[in-house]
mmCIF file of C-alpha atoms in Angstrom:
data_model
loop_
_atom_site.group_PDB
_atom_site.id
_atom_site.type_symbol
_atom_site.label_atom_id
_atom_site.label_comp_id
_atom_site.label_asym_id
_atom_site.label_seq_id
_atom_site.Cartn_x
_atom_site.Cartn_y
_atom_site.Cartn_z
ATOM 1 C CA MET A 1 -6.136 -17.280 -27.341
ATOM 2 C CA GLY A 2 -7.729 -20.586 -28.293
ATOM 3 C CA MET A 3 -5.377 -22.503 -25.995
ATOM 4 C CA ILE A 4 -6.170 -20.175 -23.091
ATOM 5 C CA ARG A 5 -9.912 -20.535 -23.699
ATOM 6 C CA GLU A 6 -9.685 -24.314 -23.778
ATOM 7 C CA ALA A 7 -7.544 -24.413 -20.621
ATOM 8 C CA VAL A 8 -10.113 -22.290 -18.770
ATOM 9 C CA ARG A 9 -13.039 -24.373 -20.011
ATOM 10 C CA SER A 10 -11.380 -27.644 -19.032
ATOM 11 C CA GLY A 11 -10.340 -26.347 -15.623
ATOM 12 C CA GLN A 12 -6.651 -26.826 -16.443
ATOM 13 C CA PHE A 13 -5.700 -23.131 -16.440
ATOM 14 C CA ARG A 14 -3.225 -22.209 -13.700
ATOM 15 C CA PRO A 15 -2.006 -18.617 -13.309
ATOM 16 C CA LEU A 16 1.705 -18.003 -12.945
ATOM 17 C CA PRO A 17 3.245 -15.964 -10.098
ATOM 18 C CA VAL A 18 3.039 -12.223 -10.629
ATOM 19 C CA ARG A 19 6.323 -10.428 -11.237
ATOM 20 C CA GLU A 20 7.191 -8.033 -8.416
ATOM 21 C CA ARG A 21 7.928 -4.391 -9.142
ATOM 22 C CA LEU A 22 8.687 -1.927 -6.340
ATOM 23 C CA SER A 23 7.432 1.556 -7.153
ATOM 24 C CA PRO A 24 8.426 4.614 -5.038
ATOM 25 C CA LYS A 25 5.552 6.218 -3.166
ATOM 26 C CA PRO A 26 5.246 9.979 -3.811
ATOM 27 C CA GLY A 27 6.654 11.970 -0.897
ATOM 28 C CA SER A 28 7.833 8.864 0.948
ATOM 29 C CA LEU A 29 10.905 6.669 1.249
ATOM 30 C CA LYS A 30 8.666 3.605 1.206
ATOM 31 C CA LYS A 31 7.907 1.668 -1.948
ATOM 32 C CA ARG A 32 4.609 0.346 -3.238
ATOM 33 C CA ARG A 33 4.684 -3.319 -4.153
ATOM 34 C CA LEU A 34 3.165 -4.027 -7.559
ATOM 35 C CA GLY A 35 2.491 -7.478 -8.991
ATOM 36 C CA ILE A 36 2.522 -7.686 -12.792
ATOM 37 C CA PRO A 37 0.711 -10.738 -14.246
ATOM 38 C CA THR A 38 1.730 -12.502 -17.462
ATOM 39 C CA VAL A 39 -0.075 -11.641 -20.694
ATOM 40 C CA ALA A 40 -2.151 -14.847 -20.551
ATOM 41 C CA ASP A 41 -3.128 -14.157 -16.946
ATOM 42 C CA ARG A 42 -4.136 -10.612 -17.822
ATOM 43 C CA VAL A 43 -6.414 -11.952 -20.578
ATOM 44 C CA VAL A 44 -8.153 -14.327 -18.168
ATOM 45 C CA GLN A 45 -8.392 -11.653 -15.466
ATOM 46 C CA ALA A 46 -10.001 -9.258 -17.943
ATOM 47 C CA SER A 47 -12.552 -11.956 -18.848
ATOM 48 C CA LEU A 48 -13.266 -12.625 -15.184
ATOM 49 C CA LYS A 49 -13.786 -8.923 -14.570
ATOM 50 C CA LEU A 50 -16.344 -8.793 -17.404
ATOM 51 C CA VAL A 51 -18.268 -11.558 -15.663
ATOM 52 C CA LEU A 52 -17.957 -10.381 -12.065
ATOM 53 C CA GLU A 53 -18.182 -6.591 -12.300
ATOM 54 C CA PRO A 54 -21.881 -6.337 -13.324
ATOM 55 C CA ILE A 55 -22.828 -8.786 -10.561
ATOM 56 C CA PHE A 56 -21.146 -6.803 -7.811
ATOM 57 C CA GLU A 57 -21.970 -3.387 -9.276
ATOM 58 C CA ALA A 58 -25.591 -4.228 -8.530
ATOM 59 C CA ASP A 59 -24.676 -4.479 -4.829
ATOM 60 C CA PHE A 60 -22.044 -1.756 -4.385
ATOM 61 C CA ARG A 61 -23.183 1.259 -2.369
ATOM 62 C CA PRO A 62 -23.382 4.894 -3.498
ATOM 63 C CA CYS A 63 -20.656 5.893 -1.019
ATOM 64 C CA SER A 64 -18.036 3.926 -3.017
ATOM 65 C CA PHE A 65 -16.349 5.747 -5.911
ATOM 66 C CA GLY A 66 -12.988 4.141 -6.730
ATOM 67 C CA PHE A 67 -12.430 1.773 -9.673
ATOM 68 C CA ARG A 68 -16.088 1.742 -10.653
ATOM 69 C CA PRO A 69 -17.708 2.521 -14.021
ATOM 70 C CA ARG A 70 -18.787 6.150 -14.481
ATOM 71 C CA ARG A 71 -17.603 7.197 -11.012
ATOM 72 C CA ARG A 72 -14.625 9.492 -10.478
ATOM 73 C CA ALA A 73 -12.541 11.001 -7.723
ATOM 74 C CA GLN A 74 -14.205 14.349 -8.485
ATOM 75 C CA ASP A 75 -17.584 12.807 -7.615
ATOM 76 C CA ALA A 76 -16.274 11.760 -4.198
ATOM 77 C CA ILE A 77 -14.859 15.260 -3.620
ATOM 78 C CA ALA A 78 -18.189 16.819 -4.612
ATOM 79 C CA ASP A 79 -20.025 14.675 -2.036
ATOM 80 C CA ILE A 80 -17.541 15.636 0.679
ATOM 81 C CA HIS A 81 -17.834 19.319 -0.245
ATOM 82 C CA LEU A 82 -21.622 19.148 -0.014
ATOM 83 C CA LEU A 83 -21.683 17.328 3.344
ATOM 84 C CA THR A 84 -19.037 19.502 5.004
ATOM 85 C CA SER A 85 -21.058 22.529 3.937
ATOM 86 C CA LYS A 86 -24.055 21.089 5.814
ATOM 87 C CA SER A 87 -22.956 20.633 9.442
ATOM 88 C CA TYR A 88 -20.843 17.488 8.919
ATOM 89 C CA GLU A 89 -17.873 19.303 10.403
ATOM 90 C CA TRP A 90 -15.808 16.551 12.053
ATOM 91 C CA ILE A 91 -13.857 14.248 9.781
ATOM 92 C CA LEU A 92 -12.337 10.848 10.456
ATOM 93 C CA GLU A 93 -9.526 10.789 7.908
ATOM 94 C CA ALA A 94 -8.544 7.115 7.668
ATOM 95 C CA ASP A 95 -5.734 5.114 6.139
ATOM 96 C CA ILE A 96 -5.743 1.314 5.828
ATOM 97 C CA GLU A 97 -2.316 -0.163 6.370
ATOM 98 C CA ALA A 98 -1.095 -2.136 3.309
ATOM 99 C CA CYS A 99 -4.666 -2.780 2.215
ATOM 100 C CA PHE A 100 -4.014 -4.702 -1.006
ATOM 101 C CA ASP A 101 -1.396 -6.872 0.708
ATOM 102 C CA SER A 102 -3.482 -7.710 3.783
ATOM 103 C CA ILE A 103 -6.954 -8.762 2.602
ATOM 104 C CA ASP A 104 -7.892 -12.095 4.142
ATOM 105 C CA HIS A 105 -8.466 -14.617 1.354
ATOM 106 C CA ALA A 106 -11.065 -16.690 3.206
ATOM 107 C CA ALA A 107 -13.125 -13.618 4.145
ATOM 108 C CA LEU A 108 -12.907 -12.267 0.583
ATOM 109 C CA MET A 109 -13.903 -15.575 -1.008
ATOM 110 C CA ALA A 110 -16.852 -15.814 1.387
ATOM 111 C CA ARG A 111 -18.155 -12.500 0.039
ATOM 112 C CA VAL A 112 -17.600 -13.608 -3.559
ATOM 113 C CA ARG A 113 -19.490 -16.872 -2.921
ATOM 114 C CA ARG A 114 -22.494 -14.944 -1.643
ATOM 115 C CA ARG A 115 -23.117 -13.736 -5.212
ATOM 116 C CA VAL A 116 -21.315 -16.268 -7.429
ATOM 117 C CA GLY A 117 -22.154 -19.969 -7.570
ATOM 118 C CA ASP A 118 -20.141 -21.062 -10.619
ATOM 119 C CA LYS A 119 -17.355 -23.312 -9.332
ATOM 120 C CA ARG A 120 -15.047 -22.603 -12.274
ATOM 121 C CA VAL A 121 -15.263 -18.857 -11.671
ATOM 122 C CA LEU A 122 -14.673 -19.301 -7.938
ATOM 123 C CA SER A 123 -11.735 -21.608 -8.627
ATOM 124 C CA LEU A 124 -10.141 -19.057 -10.968
ATOM 125 C CA VAL A 125 -10.537 -16.204 -8.480
ATOM 126 C CA LYS A 126 -8.947 -18.293 -5.747
ATOM 127 C CA ALA A 127 -6.143 -19.406 -8.075
ATOM 128 C CA PHE A 128 -5.227 -15.786 -8.856
ATOM 129 C CA LEU A 129 -5.215 -14.940 -5.154
ATOM 130 C CA LYS A 130 -2.883 -17.871 -4.448
ATOM 131 C CA ALA A 131 -0.659 -17.517 -7.540
ATOM 132 C CA GLY A 132 2.350 -16.265 -5.599
ATOM 133 C CA VAL A 133 4.972 -13.616 -6.342
ATOM 134 C CA LEU A 134 8.262 -13.784 -8.232
ATOM 135 C CA THR A 135 10.339 -11.198 -6.377
ATOM 136 C CA GLU A 136 12.820 -8.808 -7.968
ATOM 137 C CA ALA A 137 15.545 -10.954 -6.399
ATOM 138 C CA GLY A 138 14.235 -13.965 -8.323
ATOM 139 C CA SER A 139 12.760 -15.938 -5.421
ATOM 140 C CA ARG A 140 9.217 -17.333 -5.262
ATOM 141 C CA GLU A 141 6.905 -16.236 -2.447
ATOM 142 C CA GLU A 142 3.524 -17.701 -1.583
ATOM 143 C CA THR A 143 0.589 -15.291 -1.221
ATOM 144 C CA GLN A 144 -1.267 -16.069 1.989
ATOM 145 C CA THR A 145 -3.134 -12.761 2.028
ATOM 146 C CA GLY A 146 -3.883 -9.869 -0.282
ATOM 147 C CA THR A 147 -4.509 -9.297 -3.970
ATOM 148 C CA PRO A 148 -1.509 -7.838 -5.840
ATOM 149 C CA GLN A 149 -1.699 -4.270 -7.114
ATOM 150 C CA GLY A 150 -1.093 -4.270 -10.846
ATOM 151 C CA GLY A 151 -3.569 -6.978 -11.797
ATOM 152 C CA ILE A 152 -6.719 -6.183 -13.772
ATOM 153 C CA LEU A 153 -8.896 -8.041 -11.274
ATOM 154 C CA SER A 154 -7.333 -6.648 -8.083
ATOM 155 C CA PRO A 155 -9.241 -3.335 -7.851
ATOM 156 C CA LEU A 156 -12.575 -5.170 -8.159
ATOM 157 C CA LEU A 157 -11.565 -7.742 -5.535
ATOM 158 C CA ALA A 158 -10.418 -4.947 -3.210
ATOM 159 C CA ASN A 159 -13.776 -3.200 -3.660
ATOM 160 C CA ILE A 160 -15.575 -6.449 -2.828
ATOM 161 C CA ALA A 161 -13.514 -6.781 0.353
ATOM 162 C CA LEU A 162 -13.961 -3.145 1.358
ATOM 163 C CA SER A 163 -17.704 -3.250 0.705
ATOM 164 C CA VAL A 164 -17.970 -4.567 4.286
ATOM 165 C CA LEU A 165 -17.336 -0.971 5.315
ATOM 166 C CA ASP A 166 -19.894 0.364 2.833
ATOM 167 C CA ASP A 167 -22.493 -2.113 4.129
ATOM 168 C CA PHE A 168 -21.782 -1.050 7.702
ATOM 169 C CA ALA A 169 -22.349 2.612 6.806
ATOM 170 C CA GLN A 170 -25.409 1.912 4.653
ATOM 171 C CA HIS A 171 -27.055 -0.187 7.364
ATOM 172 C CA ALA A 172 -26.573 2.573 9.933
ATOM 173 C CA TRP A 173 -27.913 5.211 7.546
ATOM 174 C CA GLN A 174 -30.992 3.221 6.532
ATOM 175 C CA THR A 175 -31.950 2.110 10.033
ATOM 176 C CA VAL A 176 -31.363 5.124 12.280
ATOM 177 C CA MET A 177 -30.575 8.135 10.047
ATOM 178 C CA SER A 178 -32.762 7.648 6.984
ATOM 179 C CA THR A 179 -35.037 10.690 7.463
ATOM 180 C CA GLY A 180 -34.627 14.276 8.552
ATOM 181 C CA VAL A 181 -36.886 13.598 11.545
ATOM 182 C CA LEU A 182 -34.699 10.712 12.741
ATOM 183 C CA ARG A 183 -31.504 12.703 12.262
ATOM 184 C CA ALA A 184 -32.918 15.678 14.165
ATOM 185 C CA LYS A 185 -34.021 13.375 17.002
ATOM 186 C CA ARG A 186 -30.513 11.889 17.213
ATOM 187 C CA ARG A 187 -28.948 15.341 17.494
ATOM 188 C CA ARG A 188 -31.371 16.326 20.289
ATOM 189 C CA ARG A 189 -30.260 13.206 22.147
ATOM 190 C CA GLY A 190 -26.611 14.087 21.620
ATOM 191 C CA GLN A 191 -26.101 11.286 19.070
ATOM 192 C CA PRO A 192 -24.139 11.852 15.866
ATOM 193 C CA ASN A 193 -25.175 11.558 12.244
ATOM 194 C CA TRP A 194 -22.480 10.489 9.844
ATOM 195 C CA ARG A 195 -21.675 9.584 6.246
ATOM 196 C CA LEU A 196 -18.945 7.555 4.579
ATOM 197 C CA VAL A 197 -17.160 8.504 1.362
ATOM 198 C CA ARG A 198 -14.751 5.855 0.054
ATOM 199 C CA TYR A 199 -12.445 5.790 -2.952
ATOM 200 C CA ALA A 200 -10.833 2.323 -3.117
ATOM 201 C CA ASP A 201 -8.826 2.009 0.114
ATOM 202 C CA ASP A 202 -8.963 5.740 0.894
ATOM 203 C CA PHE A 203 -11.969 6.907 2.874
ATOM 204 C CA VAL A 204 -13.301 9.584 5.183
ATOM 205 C CA ILE A 205 -16.240 9.562 7.592
ATOM 206 C CA LEU A 206 -17.979 12.907 7.947
ATOM 207 C CA VAL A 207 -19.650 13.467 11.301
ATOM 208 C CA HIS A 208 -22.409 15.814 12.419
ATOM 209 C CA GLY A 209 -21.539 15.660 16.103
ATOM 210 C CA ASP A 210 -18.315 16.255 17.995
ATOM 211 C CA ARG A 211 -14.760 14.919 18.152
ATOM 212 C CA ARG A 212 -15.659 12.113 20.559
ATOM 213 C CA ASP A 213 -18.276 10.839 18.116
ATOM 214 C CA ALA A 214 -15.691 10.661 15.337
ATOM 215 C CA GLU A 215 -13.250 8.872 17.635
ATOM 216 C CA GLN A 216 -15.923 6.338 18.574
ATOM 217 C CA LEU A 217 -16.586 5.680 14.902
ATOM 218 C CA ARG A 218 -12.873 5.097 14.375
ATOM 219 C CA ASP A 219 -13.053 2.226 16.876
ATOM 220 C CA GLU A 220 -16.182 0.786 15.254
ATOM 221 C CA VAL A 221 -14.639 0.958 11.785
ATOM 222 C CA ALA A 222 -11.518 -0.820 13.060
ATOM 223 C CA VAL A 223 -13.668 -3.748 14.196
ATOM 224 C CA VAL A 224 -15.460 -3.932 10.822
ATOM 225 C CA LEU A 225 -12.182 -3.932 8.882
ATOM 226 C CA ALA A 226 -10.602 -6.514 11.162
ATOM 227 C CA GLY A 227 -13.063 -9.071 9.804
ATOM 228 C CA MET A 228 -11.339 -8.712 6.407
ATOM 229 C CA GLY A 229 -7.848 -8.915 7.885
ATOM 230 C CA LEU A 230 -7.382 -5.152 7.589
ATOM 231 C CA ARG A 231 -6.338 -2.541 10.130
ATOM 232 C CA LEU A 232 -6.116 1.221 10.299
ATOM 233 C CA SER A 233 -2.699 2.844 10.312
ATOM 234 C CA PRO A 234 -2.482 4.706 13.669
ATOM 235 C CA PRO A 235 -0.109 7.458 12.468
ATOM 236 C CA LYS A 236 -2.174 8.175 9.357
ATOM 237 C CA THR A 237 -5.671 7.912 10.830
ATOM 238 C CA MET A 238 -6.812 11.079 12.573
ATOM 239 C CA VAL A 239 -9.824 13.170 13.498
ATOM 240 C CA VAL A 240 -9.841 16.763 12.216
ATOM 241 C CA HIS A 241 -12.314 19.640 12.045
ATOM 242 C CA ILE A 242 -13.299 21.133 8.704
ATOM 243 C CA ASP A 243 -11.803 24.459 9.834
ATOM 244 C CA GLU A 244 -8.418 22.702 10.142
ATOM 245 C CA GLY A 245 -8.907 21.141 6.724
ATOM 246 C CA PHE A 246 -7.695 17.837 5.341
ATOM 247 C CA ASP A 247 -6.286 16.311 2.161
ATOM 248 C CA PHE A 248 -8.152 13.656 0.199
ATOM 249 C CA LEU A 249 -7.491 12.284 -3.295
ATOM 250 C CA GLY A 250 -5.064 15.094 -4.063
ATOM 251 C CA PHE A 251 -7.395 17.893 -2.956
ATOM 252 C CA ARG A 252 -7.415 20.154 0.069
ATOM 253 C CA ILE A 253 -10.841 20.651 1.655
ATOM 254 C CA GLN A 254 -11.111 23.386 4.284
ATOM 255 C CA ARG A 255 -13.552 25.986 5.577
ATOM 256 C CA HIS A 256 -12.480 29.635 5.508
ATOM 257 C CA ARG A 257 -14.119 32.984 6.047
ATOM 258 C CA LYS A 258 -15.237 34.386 2.719
ATOM 259 C CA ARG A 259 -13.270 37.532 1.965
ATOM 260 C CA GLY A 260 -15.167 40.713 2.724
ATOM 261 C CA THR A 261 -18.004 38.944 4.547
ATOM 262 C CA GLY A 262 -18.715 37.195 7.843
ATOM 263 C CA ARG A 263 -19.763 34.048 6.027
ATOM 264 C CA ARG A 264 -17.726 30.857 6.301
ATOM 265 C CA CYS A 265 -17.509 28.633 3.200
ATOM 266 C CA VAL A 266 -15.932 25.291 2.371
ATOM 267 C CA TYR A 267 -13.279 25.546 -0.334
ATOM 268 C CA THR A 268 -11.792 22.733 -2.406
ATOM 269 C CA TYR A 269 -8.474 23.155 -4.207
ATOM 270 C CA PRO A 270 -5.439 21.049 -5.204
ATOM 271 C CA SER A 271 -3.411 19.833 -2.257
ATOM 272 C CA ARG A 272 0.095 21.166 -1.744
ATOM 273 C CA LYS A 273 1.269 17.569 -1.346
ATOM 274 C CA ARG A 274 0.766 17.024 -5.051
ATOM 275 C CA SER A 275 3.509 17.695 -7.538
ATOM 276 C CA PRO A 276 3.521 21.125 -9.250
ATOM 277 C CA ARG A 277 2.609 19.427 -12.518
ATOM 278 C CA SER A 278 -0.406 17.705 -10.959
ATOM 279 C CA ARG A 279 -1.521 20.940 -9.300
ATOM 280 C CA THR A 280 -1.367 22.783 -12.605
ATOM 281 C CA ARG A 281 -3.403 20.110 -14.365
ATOM 282 C CA SER A 282 -6.012 19.909 -11.585
ATOM 283 C CA ALA A 283 -6.384 23.672 -11.340
ATOM 284 C CA ARG A 284 -7.847 23.612 -14.843
ATOM 285 C CA SER A 285 -10.672 21.367 -13.666
ATOM 286 C CA PRO A 286 -13.916 23.064 -12.543
ATOM 287 C CA THR A 287 -13.918 20.919 -9.380
ATOM 288 C CA ALA A 288 -10.642 22.450 -8.305
ATOM 289 C CA GLN A 289 -11.655 26.095 -8.471
ATOM 290 C CA HIS A 290 -11.891 28.149 -5.285
ATOM 291 C CA LYS A 291 -15.661 28.519 -5.395
ATOM 292 C CA PRO A 292 -17.846 27.940 -2.367
ATOM 293 C CA THR A 293 -21.211 26.230 -2.617
#
């Protein structure tokens, strides 16, 4: 530990390439690419996270839930349940293609520099981004983009990159949708109101408007993400109505007629796409019960 500390202090520390591990994706023939750092690199990444996380937590928006202290997937689901019960009936269900592998390093570092001035910290962050990958075949690959899944620092860096989307949503909310009067005026003019709920690289936009409004937002979001080197996956990004339902973070969210009444309620329950074991475990959670709000 002393040698690592001294190497960091003197600016001589250089991370080694992460070791590649290909992990099968549930329900898919594709594999997720993980990058496992060395023990020494994990120690330094953990120290960096202790320094950086409080700085960026002060800036992160309420619509972001993934990989953040005291925020859980169930909190994101609760927000979605509340909004879809209140006229936000159209949903842009989005998927970012290879998010962790595609983040533009220059754009990410620009966002880090906005809040961090220490050159040693900036140098370490950049060094981890550029450390490279030792593939399962034994070859060395340079990392021109992305932050490898598997590292302690990667989720925080991904949240910093994806906060461009949170800022876009927060700016729109604060400027043109911040009060009930403004939102009502927008609806009278045929303009939509909308909210973002994001968990790491999974997100939905909930729209009080119509399908065309959600489709327009899809195009706007694509432009915002492009600035970070990211793009939406066309086959996995779609617009659905709450009556059709959608899956998010392992839960199914859909509006049904309440049995024995004419009332329609939004229900949240474990998604069928999850394994039986996961469904059993989630069904024990209060957030997964079939209770309307």
